[in-house]
Amino acid sequence: MENQDSFSVVEEGKWWGSKQLQQINGFWFMPLVVPGVQRVLAEFNPNPNDVILASFPKTGTTWLKSLLYSIIYPSCLDSLAKHNPHDLVPFLEMRVFSEGSPPYIMPPPNAKTNIFSTHIPYQLLGKTFESSGCRVVYVARNPKDTLNSLWHFVNKWKVAEEGEWGLEEAVEKFCQGIVPFGSYYDHVLGYKMASLKNPNKVFFITYEDLKSDDTKTHVKRLAEFLGCPFGEEDNDKVEEIVRSCSFEVLSNHDVNKSEDSHTVGTMTIATKALFREAIVGDHKKYLNDESIKRIDALTKEKFHNFGIAYGV
Ligand code: PAP
C-alpha cells in the first residue's frame, strides 16, 4: 500500500476564474476532493472480486455505473428505477472515503462483488489495483464532447456569485490539462496503457462504441470480462439491460429528474444535471472551428500511436 506522504499537494493553479485546483503527482484536483483522494490512496484495499469503474469526468460514468450494476446484480435491475446510479455505485474519493458525504446503497446481501467508481488516474491508483488483482473498467470519451459536457456541467453548479466558466477559458484550461482530475490526455493514456499490458484486469471501452448500433455486443464483451458471460439464450436479458440503462429510460425515472441536490463532497448540483443530451458530436454546436482544430491537433499529438481512435 502506498504511503500517503508520497501523495502530497505540491502546487496550486487556477482553472475557473479564481477557483483553485491542487496538484498531486502531476494531476489536478479540486481542494474539497483532495482529502478523499489521499485517503483512497492510503487506505483503499480492494478485494480481488471487486470491480472498479474508472473514468475521467463527463465521459459516461453514470451510464457505466448502471450497466455494471445490472450486469453484476441482474436480479436488482429494478433498483435503477428507484435510485440514482451514483447512489448504487459510489465514488471512492467523493463518497466512500469522503467524510460527511451521504450514505449510499449497499450491495445486495450475499453479493460476492462490490462495485466502486473513481476519477483518480491510473498513475496514482494503479499499484493498489495491481496488488489486489481487482478488475477495472475504464470508459473514455471523445475529448471535444468530454470538454463540452464538462463546460455545461460546471456552469450548472456555479454558485450565484461566480461568473460563468467561459467556453474559451474552458478550452484553454482543458488543453493545458488544468481541469479537475486532469490532464484528460494523461488520464486516458494511463488506463489505456494498463489495459494493453493487462487486458484481463483492465477493460477499456469508449462512450462512442457503446453508443453505436452495436451496444449489445459491447455489453456482452463487458459481461465476459466481468466473469458473468451471457449465453446465446440470454439475448432478451441483454436487451433488457441495454434498454434499462439507456439515456431515454434512465433519465426519465423520477429519481433522476429531481431538482434535489446530488452531493459530491461539499459540492452539490441538481440530480437531473447528470443527464443532459447524451449525443456523440454535441460539441459541434458549441466549439468554434479554431477550438476544434486546436483540440484535434493536441489529441493527435498525445494519442497518436496508442491505438486510441480519437488520435486520428
Ligand atoms: P460525471 O463525471 O459527473 O459522473 P458522466 O456520467 O461521466 O458525468 O458524464 C455525463 C455525460 O453522460 C452527459 O453527457 P452530455 O453532457 O454530453 O449530455 C450525460 O448526458 C451522459 N449520460 C448520462 N447518462 C447516460 C446514459 N444512460 N447513456 C448515455 N449517456 C448518458
Tab-separated table of C-alpha atoms and ligand atoms in Angstrom:
chain	number	residue	atom	x	y	z
A	1	MET	CA	0.000	0.000	0.000
A	2	GLU	CA	1.259	3.468	-0.843
A	3	ASN	CA	2.459	5.894	1.768
A	4	GLN	CA	0.214	8.935	1.996
A	5	ASP	CA	3.260	11.233	2.206
A	6	SER	CA	4.209	10.462	-1.376
A	7	PHE	CA	0.876	11.934	-2.490
A	8	SER	CA	1.034	15.416	-1.065
A	9	VAL	CA	-0.195	18.611	-2.710
A	10	VAL	CA	2.717	20.336	-4.446
A	11	GLU	CA	1.193	23.188	-6.441
A	12	GLU	CA	-1.925	25.277	-6.905
A	13	GLY	CA	-3.401	26.521	-10.163
A	14	LYS	CA	-6.476	28.405	-11.294
A	15	TRP	CA	-8.951	26.748	-13.613
A	16	TRP	CA	-12.229	28.677	-13.499
A	17	GLY	CA	-11.999	32.363	-12.622
A	18	SER	CA	-10.279	32.494	-9.253
A	19	LYS	CA	-11.135	28.887	-8.404
A	20	GLN	CA	-8.130	26.792	-7.438
A	21	LEU	CA	-7.069	23.255	-8.178
A	22	GLN	CA	-4.325	21.437	-6.306
A	23	GLN	CA	-1.742	19.211	-7.893
A	24	ILE	CA	-0.781	15.739	-6.699
A	25	ASN	CA	1.822	13.807	-8.726
A	26	GLY	CA	1.138	15.878	-11.824
A	27	PHE	CA	-2.692	15.655	-11.710
A	28	TRP	CA	-5.127	18.395	-10.694
A	29	PHE	CA	-7.849	18.043	-8.064
A	30	MET	CA	-10.499	20.258	-6.516
A	31	PRO	CA	-9.350	21.077	-2.974
A	32	LEU	CA	-12.548	19.643	-1.473
A	33	VAL	CA	-11.782	16.266	-3.067
A	34	VAL	CA	-8.108	16.131	-2.028
A	35	PRO	CA	-8.649	14.630	1.462
A	36	GLY	CA	-10.793	11.858	-0.056
A	37	VAL	CA	-8.221	11.194	-2.772
A	38	GLN	CA	-5.434	10.985	-0.207
A	39	ARG	CA	-7.470	8.610	1.935
A	40	VAL	CA	-8.195	6.348	-1.045
A	41	LEU	CA	-4.503	6.248	-1.922
A	42	ALA	CA	-3.538	5.466	1.663
A	43	GLU	CA	-6.360	3.170	2.776
A	44	PHE	CA	-8.248	1.578	-0.106
A	45	ASN	CA	-7.621	-2.138	-0.166
A	46	PRO	CA	-9.927	-3.756	-2.719
A	47	ASN	CA	-10.883	-7.419	-2.680
A	48	PRO	CA	-9.826	-9.451	-5.715
A	49	ASN	CA	-13.531	-9.817	-6.589
A	50	ASP	CA	-14.187	-6.089	-6.580
A	51	VAL	CA	-14.887	-4.171	-9.766
A	52	ILE	CA	-13.781	-0.563	-10.096
A	53	LEU	CA	-15.246	1.726	-12.721
A	54	ALA	CA	-12.650	4.360	-13.592
A	55	SER	CA	-13.269	7.393	-15.766
A	56	PHE	CA	-12.369	10.979	-16.457
A	57	PRO	CA	-15.324	13.242	-15.517
A	58	LYS	CA	-18.186	13.516	-18.049
A	59	THR	CA	-17.179	10.523	-20.154
A	60	GLY	CA	-20.123	8.207	-19.389
A	61	THR	CA	-19.628	7.313	-15.719
A	62	THR	CA	-23.338	7.423	-14.850
A	63	TRP	CA	-24.183	5.155	-17.798
A	64	LEU	CA	-21.433	2.649	-16.979
A	65	LYS	CA	-22.477	2.602	-13.331
A	66	SER	CA	-25.950	1.490	-14.366
A	67	LEU	CA	-24.578	-1.095	-16.815
A	68	LEU	CA	-22.109	-2.619	-14.362
A	69	TYR	CA	-24.739	-2.733	-11.648
A	70	SER	CA	-27.235	-4.541	-13.856
A	71	ILE	CA	-24.712	-6.985	-15.296
A	72	ILE	CA	-23.266	-7.889	-11.889
A	73	TYR	CA	-26.545	-7.865	-9.905
A	74	PRO	CA	-29.088	-8.923	-12.596
A	75	SER	CA	-31.828	-9.621	-10.059
A	76	CYS	CA	-31.699	-5.975	-8.906
A	77	LEU	CA	-32.483	-4.327	-12.229
A	78	ASP	CA	-35.480	-2.556	-10.695
A	79	SER	CA	-33.120	-0.651	-8.337
A	80	LEU	CA	-32.282	1.597	-11.293
A	81	ALA	CA	-35.821	2.964	-11.218
A	82	LYS	CA	-35.556	3.820	-7.519
A	83	HIS	CA	-32.004	5.055	-7.089
A	84	ASN	CA	-29.617	7.290	-8.991
A	85	PRO	CA	-26.694	5.197	-10.323
A	86	HIS	CA	-24.265	7.271	-8.205
A	87	ASP	CA	-26.057	6.037	-5.093
A	88	LEU	CA	-25.774	2.410	-6.232
A	89	VAL	CA	-22.108	2.587	-7.287
A	90	PRO	CA	-20.369	5.102	-5.027
A	91	PHE	CA	-17.307	7.141	-5.876
A	92	LEU	CA	-14.362	6.139	-3.699
A	93	GLU	CA	-12.876	9.618	-3.249
A	94	MET	CA	-16.154	11.573	-3.134
A	95	ARG	CA	-18.337	9.145	-1.182
A	96	VAL	CA	-16.782	6.041	0.382
A	97	PHE	CA	-13.677	7.826	1.700
A	98	SER	CA	-15.168	11.323	1.967
A	99	GLU	CA	-16.091	12.394	5.443
A	100	GLY	CA	-19.648	13.646	5.906
A	101	SER	CA	-20.891	12.553	2.487
A	102	PRO	CA	-24.370	10.994	2.318
A	103	PRO	CA	-24.847	7.221	2.661
A	104	TYR	CA	-25.069	5.042	-0.443
A	105	ILE	CA	-26.976	1.836	-1.181
A	106	MET	CA	-25.137	-1.260	-0.014
A	107	PRO	CA	-24.670	-4.187	-2.438
A	108	PRO	CA	-27.379	-6.873	-2.346
A	109	PRO	CA	-26.998	-9.393	0.515
A	110	ASN	CA	-24.617	-12.270	-0.320
A	111	ALA	CA	-23.094	-10.332	-3.220
A	112	LYS	CA	-19.517	-11.520	-3.784
A	113	THR	CA	-18.581	-8.425	-5.748
A	114	ASN	CA	-18.503	-4.790	-4.662
A	115	ILE	CA	-18.619	-2.134	-7.353
A	116	PHE	CA	-16.938	1.212	-6.757
A	117	SER	CA	-16.026	4.055	-9.042
A	118	THR	CA	-13.242	6.594	-9.219
A	119	HIS	CA	-11.936	9.510	-11.262
A	120	ILE	CA	-8.421	9.021	-9.795
A	121	PRO	CA	-5.811	8.447	-12.546
A	122	TYR	CA	-4.136	5.061	-13.004
A	123	GLN	CA	-0.768	6.719	-12.445
A	124	LEU	CA	-1.812	7.227	-8.799
A	125	LEU	CA	-4.070	4.256	-8.093
A	126	GLY	CA	-2.588	1.595	-10.388
A	127	LYS	CA	-0.422	-0.030	-7.713
A	128	THR	CA	-3.455	-0.509	-5.482
A	129	PHE	CA	-5.323	-2.197	-8.342
A	130	GLU	CA	-2.367	-4.361	-9.302
A	131	SER	CA	-1.616	-5.585	-5.794
A	132	SER	CA	-5.244	-6.558	-5.175
A	133	GLY	CA	-5.985	-8.214	-8.517
A	134	CYS	CA	-9.364	-6.459	-8.774
A	135	ARG	CA	-10.928	-5.783	-12.173
A	136	VAL	CA	-11.024	-2.266	-13.589
A	137	VAL	CA	-13.385	-0.978	-16.290
A	138	TYR	CA	-12.381	2.333	-17.901
A	139	VAL	CA	-14.688	4.389	-20.082
A	140	ALA	CA	-13.181	7.021	-22.379
A	141	ARG	CA	-14.944	9.658	-24.456
A	142	ASN	CA	-14.001	11.921	-27.340
A	143	PRO	CA	-12.096	14.891	-25.816
A	144	LYS	CA	-14.281	17.536	-27.506
A	145	ASP	CA	-17.522	16.021	-26.209
A	146	THR	CA	-15.907	15.494	-22.803
A	147	LEU	CA	-14.905	19.155	-22.594
A	148	ASN	CA	-18.301	20.262	-23.892
A	149	SER	CA	-20.103	18.164	-21.283
A	150	LEU	CA	-17.795	19.421	-18.517
A	151	TRP	CA	-18.328	23.033	-19.539
A	152	HIS	CA	-22.122	22.666	-19.421
A	153	PHE	CA	-21.952	20.797	-16.112
A	154	VAL	CA	-19.680	23.299	-14.384
A	155	ASN	CA	-21.911	26.185	-15.398
A	156	LYS	CA	-24.846	24.384	-13.795
A	157	TRP	CA	-23.181	24.089	-10.407
A	158	LYS	CA	-21.785	27.539	-10.244
A	159	VAL	CA	-22.837	29.356	-7.127
A	160	ALA	CA	-24.611	32.658	-7.655
A	161	GLU	CA	-21.580	34.869	-7.053
A	162	GLU	CA	-19.327	33.002	-9.513
A	163	GLY	CA	-19.147	34.266	-13.051
A	164	GLU	CA	-19.753	31.868	-15.911
A	165	TRP	CA	-16.940	29.493	-16.936
A	166	GLY	CA	-16.422	30.922	-20.410
A	167	LEU	CA	-16.031	28.427	-23.241
A	168	GLU	CA	-12.729	29.948	-24.383
A	169	GLU	CA	-11.354	29.718	-20.877
A	170	ALA	CA	-12.594	26.125	-20.669
A	171	VAL	CA	-10.837	25.193	-23.942
A	172	GLU	CA	-7.619	26.833	-22.744
A	173	LYS	CA	-7.639	25.076	-19.382
A	174	PHE	CA	-8.605	21.726	-20.910
A	175	CYS	CA	-5.688	21.957	-23.351
A	176	GLN	CA	-3.332	22.902	-20.508
A	177	GLY	CA	-4.646	19.951	-18.511
A	178	ILE	CA	-5.715	22.209	-15.634
A	179	VAL	CA	-9.192	20.780	-15.060
A	180	PRO	CA	-10.427	18.512	-12.252
A	181	PHE	CA	-8.634	15.116	-12.444
A	182	GLY	CA	-6.692	16.401	-15.491
A	183	SER	CA	-4.961	16.221	-17.647
A	184	TYR	CA	-7.576	14.374	-19.686
A	185	TYR	CA	-4.884	13.023	-22.034
A	186	ASP	CA	-2.642	11.602	-19.302
A	187	HIS	CA	-5.726	10.151	-17.598
A	188	VAL	CA	-6.866	8.259	-20.706
A	189	LEU	CA	-3.326	7.137	-21.549
A	190	GLY	CA	-2.692	5.795	-18.039
A	191	TYR	CA	-5.652	3.420	-18.248
A	192	LYS	CA	-5.104	2.634	-21.941
A	193	MET	CA	-1.515	1.510	-21.283
A	194	ALA	CA	-2.668	-0.561	-18.307
A	195	SER	CA	-5.313	-2.267	-20.446
A	196	LEU	CA	-2.770	-3.060	-23.159
A	197	LYS	CA	-0.424	-4.517	-20.546
A	198	ASN	CA	-3.071	-6.423	-18.642
A	199	PRO	CA	-6.254	-6.895	-20.685
A	200	ASN	CA	-7.638	-9.476	-18.263
A	201	LYS	CA	-7.700	-6.927	-15.474
A	202	VAL	CA	-8.290	-3.579	-17.188
A	203	PHE	CA	-11.100	-3.259	-19.730
A	204	PHE	CA	-11.026	-0.143	-21.923
A	205	ILE	CA	-14.244	0.887	-23.637
A	206	THR	CA	-15.389	4.082	-25.308
A	207	TYR	CA	-18.611	6.041	-24.956
A	208	GLU	CA	-18.838	6.130	-28.743
A	209	ASP	CA	-18.599	2.326	-29.102
A	210	LEU	CA	-21.349	1.921	-26.551
A	211	LYS	CA	-23.468	4.498	-28.369
A	212	SER	CA	-23.052	2.683	-31.681
A	213	ASP	CA	-25.718	0.458	-33.237
A	214	ASP	CA	-23.893	-2.445	-31.659
A	215	THR	CA	-24.395	-1.642	-27.970
A	216	LYS	CA	-25.427	-5.231	-27.189
A	217	THR	CA	-22.152	-6.678	-28.472
A	218	HIS	CA	-20.169	-4.298	-26.278
A	219	VAL	CA	-22.311	-5.102	-23.251
A	220	LYS	CA	-21.707	-8.825	-23.858
A	221	ARG	CA	-17.944	-8.224	-24.042
A	222	LEU	CA	-18.126	-6.268	-20.831
A	223	ALA	CA	-20.058	-9.074	-19.119
A	224	GLU	CA	-17.490	-11.610	-20.290
A	225	PHE	CA	-14.679	-9.527	-18.856
A	226	LEU	CA	-16.572	-9.272	-15.569
A	227	GLY	CA	-16.848	-13.059	-15.356
A	228	CYS	CA	-20.610	-13.178	-15.870
A	229	PRO	CA	-20.967	-14.001	-19.578
A	230	PHE	CA	-24.319	-14.156	-21.320
A	231	GLY	CA	-25.213	-17.286	-23.306
A	232	GLU	CA	-26.962	-17.480	-26.664
A	233	GLU	CA	-30.270	-17.896	-24.826
A	234	ASP	CA	-29.760	-14.648	-22.892
A	235	ASN	CA	-30.478	-12.271	-25.732
A	236	ASP	CA	-33.634	-10.939	-24.064
A	237	LYS	CA	-31.727	-10.283	-20.837
A	238	VAL	CA	-29.050	-8.304	-22.665
A	239	GLU	CA	-31.700	-6.308	-24.482
A	240	GLU	CA	-33.451	-5.551	-21.206
A	241	ILE	CA	-30.208	-4.329	-19.612
A	242	VAL	CA	-29.372	-2.110	-22.573
A	243	ARG	CA	-32.882	-0.658	-22.505
A	244	SER	CA	-32.958	-0.116	-18.734
A	245	CYS	CA	-29.618	1.699	-18.824
A	246	SER	CA	-30.343	3.778	-21.916
A	247	PHE	CA	-30.357	7.547	-21.578
A	248	GLU	CA	-34.025	7.684	-22.558
A	249	VAL	CA	-35.180	5.257	-19.863
A	250	LEU	CA	-32.741	6.197	-17.110
A	251	SER	CA	-33.168	9.941	-17.392
A	252	ASN	CA	-36.948	9.595	-17.190
A	253	HIS	CA	-37.101	7.990	-13.759
A	254	ASP	CA	-38.404	10.456	-11.186
A	255	VAL	CA	-35.330	9.917	-9.041
A	256	ASN	CA	-33.132	11.128	-11.914
A	257	LYS	CA	-35.334	14.074	-12.892
A	258	SER	CA	-35.064	15.524	-9.446
A	259	GLU	CA	-34.111	19.119	-8.729
A	260	ASP	CA	-32.858	17.814	-5.386
A	261	SER	CA	-29.211	18.190	-4.795
A	262	HIS	CA	-26.854	15.411	-5.650
A	263	THR	CA	-23.969	15.843	-3.237
A	264	VAL	CA	-20.360	15.100	-4.011
A	265	GLY	CA	-18.280	16.067	-1.026
A	266	THR	CA	-19.384	19.631	-0.323
A	267	MET	CA	-20.257	20.245	-3.980
A	268	THR	CA	-23.931	19.997	-4.827
A	269	ILE	CA	-25.857	20.003	-8.073
A	270	ALA	CA	-29.396	19.037	-9.098
A	271	THR	CA	-29.516	15.309	-9.862
A	272	LYS	CA	-31.047	15.983	-13.274
A	273	ALA	CA	-27.870	17.838	-14.333
A	274	LEU	CA	-26.193	14.420	-14.610
A	275	PHE	CA	-28.355	13.790	-17.676
A	276	ARG	CA	-28.097	16.342	-20.489
A	277	GLU	CA	-28.071	15.490	-24.226
A	278	ALA	CA	-26.020	12.277	-24.482
A	279	ILE	CA	-25.244	12.948	-28.137
A	280	VAL	CA	-21.991	11.962	-29.846
A	281	GLY	CA	-20.621	15.081	-31.544
A	282	ASP	CA	-22.675	17.552	-29.496
A	283	HIS	CA	-19.544	19.744	-29.207
A	284	LYS	CA	-20.084	20.859	-32.825
A	285	LYS	CA	-22.954	23.038	-31.637
A	286	TYR	CA	-20.707	24.958	-29.255
A	287	LEU	CA	-16.999	24.831	-30.157
A	288	ASN	CA	-15.742	27.116	-32.915
A	289	ASP	CA	-13.501	25.886	-35.765
A	290	GLU	CA	-10.373	27.264	-34.129
A	291	SER	CA	-11.010	25.408	-30.871
A	292	ILE	CA	-11.837	22.205	-32.735
A	293	LYS	CA	-8.598	22.442	-34.731
A	294	ARG	CA	-6.595	23.147	-31.594
A	295	ILE	CA	-8.029	20.182	-29.683
A	296	ASP	CA	-7.713	17.873	-32.715
A	297	ALA	CA	-4.029	18.761	-33.107
A	298	LEU	CA	-3.364	18.156	-29.421
A	299	THR	CA	-5.300	14.889	-29.487
A	300	LYS	CA	-3.301	13.680	-32.466
A	301	GLU	CA	-0.040	14.590	-30.751
A	302	LYS	CA	-0.978	12.881	-27.482
A	303	PHE	CA	-2.823	9.782	-28.720
A	304	HIS	CA	-1.013	9.072	-31.968
A	305	ASN	CA	0.485	5.556	-31.837
A	306	PHE	CA	-1.508	4.408	-28.816
A	307	GLY	CA	-4.424	2.805	-30.654
A	308	ILE	CA	-6.948	5.334	-29.417
A	309	ALA	CA	-9.357	6.249	-32.207
A	310	TYR	CA	-9.586	9.907	-31.234
A	311	GLY	CA	-5.976	10.478	-32.272
A	312	VAL	CA	-6.561	10.064	-35.993
B	1	PAP	P1	-19.889	12.508	-14.091
B	1	PAP	O1	-18.430	12.591	-14.348
B	1	PAP	O2	-20.469	13.767	-13.467
B	1	PAP	O3	-20.314	11.253	-13.378
B	1	PAP	P2	-20.683	11.296	-16.553
B	1	PAP	O4	-21.816	10.424	-16.200
B	1	PAP	O5	-19.350	10.661	-16.727
B	1	PAP	O6	-20.594	12.511	-15.544
B	1	PAP	O7	-20.990	12.026	-17.944
B	1	PAP	C1	-22.153	12.743	-18.162
B	1	PAP	C2	-22.496	12.592	-19.625
B	1	PAP	O8	-23.063	11.293	-19.858
B	1	PAP	C3	-23.532	13.603	-20.054
B	1	PAP	O9	-23.220	13.859	-21.429
B	1	PAP	P3	-23.645	15.227	-22.193
B	1	PAP	O10	-23.319	16.359	-21.292
B	1	PAP	O11	-22.837	15.232	-23.452
B	1	PAP	O12	-25.097	15.089	-22.461
B	1	PAP	C4	-24.828	12.809	-19.886
B	1	PAP	O13	-25.903	13.317	-20.635
B	1	PAP	C5	-24.383	11.449	-20.394
B	1	PAP	N1	-25.197	10.334	-19.908
B	1	PAP	C6	-25.763	10.188	-18.688
B	1	PAP	N2	-26.444	9.031	-18.622
B	1	PAP	C7	-26.317	8.433	-19.840
B	1	PAP	C8	-26.824	7.208	-20.396
B	1	PAP	N3	-27.594	6.387	-19.710
B	1	PAP	N4	-26.478	6.921	-21.672
B	1	PAP	C9	-25.697	7.743	-22.402
B	1	PAP	N5	-25.193	8.915	-21.930
B	1	PAP	C10	-25.501	9.252	-20.654
